[in-house]
mmCIF file of C-alpha atoms in Angstrom:
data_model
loop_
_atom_site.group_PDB
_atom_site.id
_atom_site.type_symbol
_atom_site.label_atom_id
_atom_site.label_comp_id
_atom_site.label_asym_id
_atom_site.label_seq_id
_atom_site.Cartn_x
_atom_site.Cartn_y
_atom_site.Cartn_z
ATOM 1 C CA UNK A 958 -8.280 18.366 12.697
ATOM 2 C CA UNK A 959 -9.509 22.106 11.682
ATOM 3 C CA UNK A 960 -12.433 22.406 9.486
ATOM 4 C CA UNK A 961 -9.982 23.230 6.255
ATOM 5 C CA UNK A 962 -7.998 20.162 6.700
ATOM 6 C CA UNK A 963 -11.319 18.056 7.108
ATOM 7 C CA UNK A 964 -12.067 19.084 3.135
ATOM 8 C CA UNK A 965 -8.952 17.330 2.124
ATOM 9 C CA UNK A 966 -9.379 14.417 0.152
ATOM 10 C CA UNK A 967 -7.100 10.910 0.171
ATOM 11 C CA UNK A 968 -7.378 8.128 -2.262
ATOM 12 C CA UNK A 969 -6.803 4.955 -0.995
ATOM 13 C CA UNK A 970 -5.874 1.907 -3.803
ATOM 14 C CA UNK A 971 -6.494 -2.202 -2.596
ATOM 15 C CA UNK A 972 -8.918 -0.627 0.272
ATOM 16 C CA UNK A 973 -11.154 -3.500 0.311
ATOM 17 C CA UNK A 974 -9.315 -5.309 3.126
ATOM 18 C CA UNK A 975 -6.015 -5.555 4.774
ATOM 19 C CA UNK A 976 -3.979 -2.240 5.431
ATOM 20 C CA UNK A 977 -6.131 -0.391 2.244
ATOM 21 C CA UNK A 978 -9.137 -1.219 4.686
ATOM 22 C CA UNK A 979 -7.630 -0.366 7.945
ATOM 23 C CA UNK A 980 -5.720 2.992 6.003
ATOM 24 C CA UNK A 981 -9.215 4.432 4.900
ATOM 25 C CA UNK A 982 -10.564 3.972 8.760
ATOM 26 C CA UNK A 983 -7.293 6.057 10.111
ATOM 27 C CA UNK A 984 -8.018 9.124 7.449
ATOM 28 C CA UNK A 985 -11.636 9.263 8.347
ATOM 29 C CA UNK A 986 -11.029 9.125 11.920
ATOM 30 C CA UNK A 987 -8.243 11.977 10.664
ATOM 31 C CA UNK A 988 -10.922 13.755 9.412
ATOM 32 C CA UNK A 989 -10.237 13.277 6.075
ATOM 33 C CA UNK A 990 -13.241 12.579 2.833
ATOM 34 C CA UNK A 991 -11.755 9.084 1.636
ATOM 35 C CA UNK A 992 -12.338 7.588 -2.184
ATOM 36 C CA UNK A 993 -12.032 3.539 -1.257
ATOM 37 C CA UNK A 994 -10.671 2.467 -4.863
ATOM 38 C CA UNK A 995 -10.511 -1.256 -5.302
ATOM 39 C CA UNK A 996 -11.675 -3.957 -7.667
ATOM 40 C CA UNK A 997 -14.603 -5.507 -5.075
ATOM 41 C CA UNK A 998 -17.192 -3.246 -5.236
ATOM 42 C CA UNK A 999 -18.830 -4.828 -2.661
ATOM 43 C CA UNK A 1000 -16.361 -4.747 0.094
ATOM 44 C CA UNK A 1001 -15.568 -0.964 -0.190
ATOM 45 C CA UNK A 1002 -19.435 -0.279 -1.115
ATOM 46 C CA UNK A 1003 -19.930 -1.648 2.727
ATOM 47 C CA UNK A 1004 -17.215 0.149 4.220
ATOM 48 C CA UNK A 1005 -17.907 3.693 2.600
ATOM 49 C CA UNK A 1006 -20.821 3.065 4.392
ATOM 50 C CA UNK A 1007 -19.571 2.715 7.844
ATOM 51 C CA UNK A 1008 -17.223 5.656 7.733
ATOM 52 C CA UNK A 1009 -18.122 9.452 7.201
ATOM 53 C CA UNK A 1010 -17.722 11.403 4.286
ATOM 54 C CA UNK A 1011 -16.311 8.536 2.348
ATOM 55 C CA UNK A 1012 -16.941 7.069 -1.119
ATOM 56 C CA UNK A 1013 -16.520 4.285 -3.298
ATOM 57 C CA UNK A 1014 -15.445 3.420 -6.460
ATOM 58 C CA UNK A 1015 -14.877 0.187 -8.571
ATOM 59 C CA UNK A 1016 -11.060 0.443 -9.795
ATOM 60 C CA UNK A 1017 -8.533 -1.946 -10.855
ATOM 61 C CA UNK A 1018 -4.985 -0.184 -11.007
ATOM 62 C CA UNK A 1019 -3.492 -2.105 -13.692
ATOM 63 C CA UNK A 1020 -6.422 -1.109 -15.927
ATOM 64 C CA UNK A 1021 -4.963 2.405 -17.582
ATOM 65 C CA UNK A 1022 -8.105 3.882 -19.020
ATOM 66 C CA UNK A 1023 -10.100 2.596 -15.684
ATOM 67 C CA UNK A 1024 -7.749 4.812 -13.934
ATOM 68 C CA UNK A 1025 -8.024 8.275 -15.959
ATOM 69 C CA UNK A 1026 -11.560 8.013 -16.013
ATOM 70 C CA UNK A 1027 -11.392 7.680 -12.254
ATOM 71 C CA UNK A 1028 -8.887 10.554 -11.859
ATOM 72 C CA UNK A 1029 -11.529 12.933 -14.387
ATOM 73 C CA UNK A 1030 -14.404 12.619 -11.112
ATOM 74 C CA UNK A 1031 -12.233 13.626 -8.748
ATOM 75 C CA UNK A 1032 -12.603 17.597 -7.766
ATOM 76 C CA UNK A 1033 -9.729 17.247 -5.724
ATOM 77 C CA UNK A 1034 -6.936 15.104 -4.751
ATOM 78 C CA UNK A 1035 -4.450 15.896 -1.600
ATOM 79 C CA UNK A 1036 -3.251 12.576 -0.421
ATOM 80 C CA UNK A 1037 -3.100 9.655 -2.601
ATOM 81 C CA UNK A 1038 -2.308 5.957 -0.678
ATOM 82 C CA UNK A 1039 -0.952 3.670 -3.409
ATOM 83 C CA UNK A 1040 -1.730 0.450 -1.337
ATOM 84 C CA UNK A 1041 -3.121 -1.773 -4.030
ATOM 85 C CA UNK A 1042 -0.514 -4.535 -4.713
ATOM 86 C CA UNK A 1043 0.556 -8.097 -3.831
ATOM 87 C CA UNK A 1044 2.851 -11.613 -4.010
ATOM 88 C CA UNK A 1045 1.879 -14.691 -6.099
ATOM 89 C CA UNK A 1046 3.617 -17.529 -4.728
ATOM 90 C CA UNK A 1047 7.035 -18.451 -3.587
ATOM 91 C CA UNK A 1048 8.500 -20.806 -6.851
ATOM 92 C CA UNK A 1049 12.613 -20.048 -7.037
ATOM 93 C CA UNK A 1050 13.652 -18.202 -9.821
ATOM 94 C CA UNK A 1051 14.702 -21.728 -11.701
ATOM 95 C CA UNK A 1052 10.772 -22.721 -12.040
ATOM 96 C CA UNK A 1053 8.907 -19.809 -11.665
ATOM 97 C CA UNK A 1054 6.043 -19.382 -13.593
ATOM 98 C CA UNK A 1055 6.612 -15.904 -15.721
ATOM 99 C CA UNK A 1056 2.625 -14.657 -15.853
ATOM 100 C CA UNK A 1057 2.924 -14.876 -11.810
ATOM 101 C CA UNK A 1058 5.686 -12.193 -11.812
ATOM 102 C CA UNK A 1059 3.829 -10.296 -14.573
ATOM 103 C CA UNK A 1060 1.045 -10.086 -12.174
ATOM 104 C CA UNK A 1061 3.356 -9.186 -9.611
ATOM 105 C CA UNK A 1062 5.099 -6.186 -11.986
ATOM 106 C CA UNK A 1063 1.835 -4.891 -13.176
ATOM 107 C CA UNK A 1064 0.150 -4.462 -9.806
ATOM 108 C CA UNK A 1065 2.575 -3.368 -7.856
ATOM 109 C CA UNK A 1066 4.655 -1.676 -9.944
ATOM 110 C CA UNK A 1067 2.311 -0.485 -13.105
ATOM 111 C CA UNK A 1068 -0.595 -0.181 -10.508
ATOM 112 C CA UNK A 1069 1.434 2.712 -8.627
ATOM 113 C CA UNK A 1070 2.584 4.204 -12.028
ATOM 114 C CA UNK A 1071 -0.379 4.612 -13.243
ATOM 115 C CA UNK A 1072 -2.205 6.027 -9.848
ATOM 116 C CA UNK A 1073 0.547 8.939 -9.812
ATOM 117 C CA UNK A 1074 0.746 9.839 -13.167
ATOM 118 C CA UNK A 1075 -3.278 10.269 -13.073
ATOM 119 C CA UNK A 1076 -3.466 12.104 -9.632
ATOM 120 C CA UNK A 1077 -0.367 13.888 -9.995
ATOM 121 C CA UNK A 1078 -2.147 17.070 -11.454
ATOM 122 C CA UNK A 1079 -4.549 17.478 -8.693
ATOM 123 C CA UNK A 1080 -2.027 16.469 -6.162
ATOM 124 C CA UNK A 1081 0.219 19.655 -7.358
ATOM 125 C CA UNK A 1082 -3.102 21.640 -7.616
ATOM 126 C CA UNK A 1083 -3.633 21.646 -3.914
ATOM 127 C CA UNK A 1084 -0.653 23.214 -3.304
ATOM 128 C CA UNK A 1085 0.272 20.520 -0.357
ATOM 129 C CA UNK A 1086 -0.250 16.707 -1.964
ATOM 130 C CA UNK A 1087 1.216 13.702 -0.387
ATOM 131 C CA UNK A 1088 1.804 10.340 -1.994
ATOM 132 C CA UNK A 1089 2.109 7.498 0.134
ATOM 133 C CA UNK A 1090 3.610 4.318 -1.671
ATOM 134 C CA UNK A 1091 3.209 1.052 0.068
ATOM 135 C CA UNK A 1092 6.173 -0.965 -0.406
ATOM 136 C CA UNK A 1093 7.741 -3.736 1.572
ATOM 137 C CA UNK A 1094 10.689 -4.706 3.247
ATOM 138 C CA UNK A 1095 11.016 -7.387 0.299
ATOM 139 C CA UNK A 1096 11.725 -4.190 -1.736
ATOM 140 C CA UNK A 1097 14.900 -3.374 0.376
ATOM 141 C CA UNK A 1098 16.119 -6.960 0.684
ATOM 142 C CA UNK A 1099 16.184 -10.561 -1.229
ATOM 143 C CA UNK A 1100 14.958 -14.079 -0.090
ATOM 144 C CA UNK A 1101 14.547 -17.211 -1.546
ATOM 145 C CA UNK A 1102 11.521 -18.264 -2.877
ATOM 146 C CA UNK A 1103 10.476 -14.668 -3.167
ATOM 147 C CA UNK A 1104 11.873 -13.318 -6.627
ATOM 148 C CA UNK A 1105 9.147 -11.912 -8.355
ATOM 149 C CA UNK A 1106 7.895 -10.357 -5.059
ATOM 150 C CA UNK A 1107 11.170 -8.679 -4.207
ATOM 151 C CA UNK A 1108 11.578 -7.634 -8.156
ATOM 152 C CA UNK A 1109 8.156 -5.986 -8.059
ATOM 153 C CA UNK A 1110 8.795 -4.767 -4.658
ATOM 154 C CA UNK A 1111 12.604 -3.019 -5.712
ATOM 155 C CA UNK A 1112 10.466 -1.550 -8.864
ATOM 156 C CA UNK A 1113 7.902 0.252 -6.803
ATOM 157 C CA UNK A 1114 11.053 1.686 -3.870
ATOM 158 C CA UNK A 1115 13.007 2.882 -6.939
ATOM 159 C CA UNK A 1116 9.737 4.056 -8.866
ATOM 160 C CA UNK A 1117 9.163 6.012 -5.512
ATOM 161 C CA UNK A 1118 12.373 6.994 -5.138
ATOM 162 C CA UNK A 1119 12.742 8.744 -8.192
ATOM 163 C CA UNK A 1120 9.677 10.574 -8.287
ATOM 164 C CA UNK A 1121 10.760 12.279 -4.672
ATOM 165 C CA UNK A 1122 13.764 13.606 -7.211
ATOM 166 C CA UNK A 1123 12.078 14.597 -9.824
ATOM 167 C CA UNK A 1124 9.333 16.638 -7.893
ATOM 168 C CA UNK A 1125 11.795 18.254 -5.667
ATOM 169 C CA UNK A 1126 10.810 21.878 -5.339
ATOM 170 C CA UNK A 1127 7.281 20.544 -6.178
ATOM 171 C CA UNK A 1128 4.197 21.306 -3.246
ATOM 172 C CA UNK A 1129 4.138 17.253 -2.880
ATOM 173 C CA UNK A 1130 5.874 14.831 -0.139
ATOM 174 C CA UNK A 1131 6.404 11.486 -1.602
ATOM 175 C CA UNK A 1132 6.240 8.901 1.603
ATOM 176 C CA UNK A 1133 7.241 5.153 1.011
ATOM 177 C CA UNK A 1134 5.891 3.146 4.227
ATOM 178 C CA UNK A 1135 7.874 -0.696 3.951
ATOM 179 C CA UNK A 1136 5.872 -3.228 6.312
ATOM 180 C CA UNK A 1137 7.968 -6.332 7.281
ATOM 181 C CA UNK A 1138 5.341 -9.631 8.528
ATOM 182 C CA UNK A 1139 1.723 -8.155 8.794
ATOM 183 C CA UNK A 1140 -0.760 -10.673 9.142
ATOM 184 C CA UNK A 1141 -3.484 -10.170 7.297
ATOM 185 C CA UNK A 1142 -6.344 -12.460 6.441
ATOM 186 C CA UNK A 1143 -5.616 -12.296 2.800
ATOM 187 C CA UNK A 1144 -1.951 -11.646 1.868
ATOM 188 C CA UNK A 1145 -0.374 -15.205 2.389
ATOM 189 C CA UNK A 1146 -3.656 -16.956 1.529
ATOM 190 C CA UNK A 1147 -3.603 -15.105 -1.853
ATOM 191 C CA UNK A 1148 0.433 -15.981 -2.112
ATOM 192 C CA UNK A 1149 -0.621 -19.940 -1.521
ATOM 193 C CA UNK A 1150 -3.381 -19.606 -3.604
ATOM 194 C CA UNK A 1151 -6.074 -20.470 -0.939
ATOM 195 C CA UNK A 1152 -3.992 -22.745 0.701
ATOM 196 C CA UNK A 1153 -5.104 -22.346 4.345
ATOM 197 C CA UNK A 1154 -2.139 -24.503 6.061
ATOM 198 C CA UNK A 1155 0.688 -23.091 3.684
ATOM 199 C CA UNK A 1156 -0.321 -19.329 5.203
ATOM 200 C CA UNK A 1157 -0.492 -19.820 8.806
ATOM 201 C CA UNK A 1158 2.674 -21.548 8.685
ATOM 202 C CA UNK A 1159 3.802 -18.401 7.702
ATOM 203 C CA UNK A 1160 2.985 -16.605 11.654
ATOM 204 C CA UNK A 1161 3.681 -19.588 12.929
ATOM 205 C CA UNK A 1162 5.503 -19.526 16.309
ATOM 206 C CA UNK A 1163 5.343 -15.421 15.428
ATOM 207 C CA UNK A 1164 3.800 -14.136 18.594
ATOM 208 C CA UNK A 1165 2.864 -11.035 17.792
ATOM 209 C CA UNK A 1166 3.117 -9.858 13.966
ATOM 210 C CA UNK A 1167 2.052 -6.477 12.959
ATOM 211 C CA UNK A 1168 -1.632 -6.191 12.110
ATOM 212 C CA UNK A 1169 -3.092 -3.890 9.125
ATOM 213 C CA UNK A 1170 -4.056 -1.659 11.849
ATOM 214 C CA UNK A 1171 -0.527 -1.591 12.864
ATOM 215 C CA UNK A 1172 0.585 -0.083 9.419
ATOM 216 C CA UNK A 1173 -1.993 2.125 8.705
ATOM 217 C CA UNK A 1174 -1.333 4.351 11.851
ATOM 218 C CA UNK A 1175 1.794 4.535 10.626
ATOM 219 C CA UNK A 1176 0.706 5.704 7.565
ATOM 220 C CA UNK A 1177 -1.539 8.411 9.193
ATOM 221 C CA UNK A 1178 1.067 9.441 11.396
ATOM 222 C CA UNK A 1179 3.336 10.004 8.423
ATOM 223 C CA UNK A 1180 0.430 11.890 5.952
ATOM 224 C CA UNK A 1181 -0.477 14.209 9.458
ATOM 225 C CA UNK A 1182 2.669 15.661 9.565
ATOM 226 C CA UNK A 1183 3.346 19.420 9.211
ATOM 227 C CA UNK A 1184 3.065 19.778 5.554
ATOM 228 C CA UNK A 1185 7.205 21.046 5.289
ATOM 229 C CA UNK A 1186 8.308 17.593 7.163
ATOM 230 C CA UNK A 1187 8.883 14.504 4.441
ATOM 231 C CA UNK A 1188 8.969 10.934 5.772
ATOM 232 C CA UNK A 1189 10.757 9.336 3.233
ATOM 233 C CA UNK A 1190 11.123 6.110 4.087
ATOM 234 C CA UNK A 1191 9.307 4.222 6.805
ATOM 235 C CA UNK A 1192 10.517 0.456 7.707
ATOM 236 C CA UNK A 1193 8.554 -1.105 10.247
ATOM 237 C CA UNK A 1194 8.661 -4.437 11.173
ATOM 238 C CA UNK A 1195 7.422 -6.487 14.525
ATOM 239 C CA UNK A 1196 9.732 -6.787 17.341
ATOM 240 C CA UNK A 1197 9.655 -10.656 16.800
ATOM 241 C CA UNK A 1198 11.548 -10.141 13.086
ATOM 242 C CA UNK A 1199 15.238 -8.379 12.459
ATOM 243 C CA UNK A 1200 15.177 -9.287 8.831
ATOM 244 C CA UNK A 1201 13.425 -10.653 5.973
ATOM 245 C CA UNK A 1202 15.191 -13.832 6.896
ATOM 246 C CA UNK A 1203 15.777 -13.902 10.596
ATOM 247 C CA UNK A 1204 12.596 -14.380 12.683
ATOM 248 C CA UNK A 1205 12.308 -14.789 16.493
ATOM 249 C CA UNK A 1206 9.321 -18.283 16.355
ATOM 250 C CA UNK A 1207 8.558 -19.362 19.788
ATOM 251 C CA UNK A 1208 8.132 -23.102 19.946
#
């Protein structure tokens, strides 16, 4: 990457583990400075650490004020990764508990809201921003047992959607990036609340799901491209799954 480009700045949201994690290795390795937001201070305290030019900061997205005051340090802003988001359990519709899909609508769908509409100045000031939402394929397509999810899920496509409308003409690409199965060692655990055998049994028979590190070169493909070429929408999925509901499990 040239020496100008390795100035440029990306915000990454949930980058304490997972594809946040795995997302703020690929834009350092790009070349990029990376602000690891996330609520574990910890976690993204060790891996600013291991990665150059990179910072941290303590930030939970649903947490409007939090987020402002985040957005007032920044100098600059040219690629924000809303990553930060995830499922609470798989209860139908008939006996779901309401705070769960609360949860669900405030992180994933309030959490990106609130990102945008605080970066969006700075992204605009460069004069060549990129958001990147992370999505899923459960925001392109139902399931049972996964309601709130998929809800929360549709609400951040359309909420991404939109705002590629509304800042057409605009010096910003808006990117949505929808991972199918990506196993993780915290997104089905966090689903089952902790429970260990309820989250493998999700991979089970699954060969070869995608990893974080699967996703997040995708996502640095997408954010590298010439600055006049948009990826809109992204779907990627393992070879092993053809839908949210059709799986290839080897016995």
């Amino acid at each position: 990457m040239t020496a100008a480009a390795a100035a440029r700045t990306a915000v990454v949201t949930g980058a304490s583990s997972g594809i946040g994690a795995a997302t703020a290795r690929q834009l350092a390795e790009a070349g990029y400075r990376v602000i690891l937001a996330a609520r574990r201070k910890d976690r993204i305290e060790e891996l600013a650490a291991e990665l150059p030019h990179a910072e941290a900061y303590a930030l939970d997205v649903t947490d409007r004020a939090a987020v402002d005051a985040f957005a007032a340090t920044l100098d600059r802003c040219d690629v924000l990764v809303a990553n930060a988001g995830g499922a609470l359990g798989t209860d139908p519709v008939a006996t779901a508990d309401p705070a769960d899909w609360r949860a669900m609508y405030e992180v994933n769908v309030l959490g990106v809201l609130n990102v945008v509409q605080a970066l969006l100045p700075a992204l605009t000031a460069t004069g060549d921003g990129t958001v990147v939402v992370l999505s899923s394929t459960a925001g392109h397509g139902t399931y049972e047992g996964g309601g709130g999810y998929v809800a929360a899920k549709h609400g951040a496509h359309v909420l991404t959607e939109t705002l590629r409308l509304e800042l057409c003409g605009e010096p910003v690409r808006v990117i949505e990036i929808a991972p199918g199965m990506v196993k993780t060692d915290e997104f089905a655990l966090t689903r089952f609340r902790g429970d260990e055998a309820k989250a493998a049994k999700v991979y089970q028979g699954v060969a070869e799901p995608l990893t974080a590190e699967d996703v997040a070169e995708t996502i640095a493909w997408a954010v590298t491209r010439p600055a006049h070429v948009n990826i809109d929408l992204l779907v990627v999925r393992p070879r092993a799954q053809a839908s949210n509901t059709k799986v290839h499990r080897e016995s």
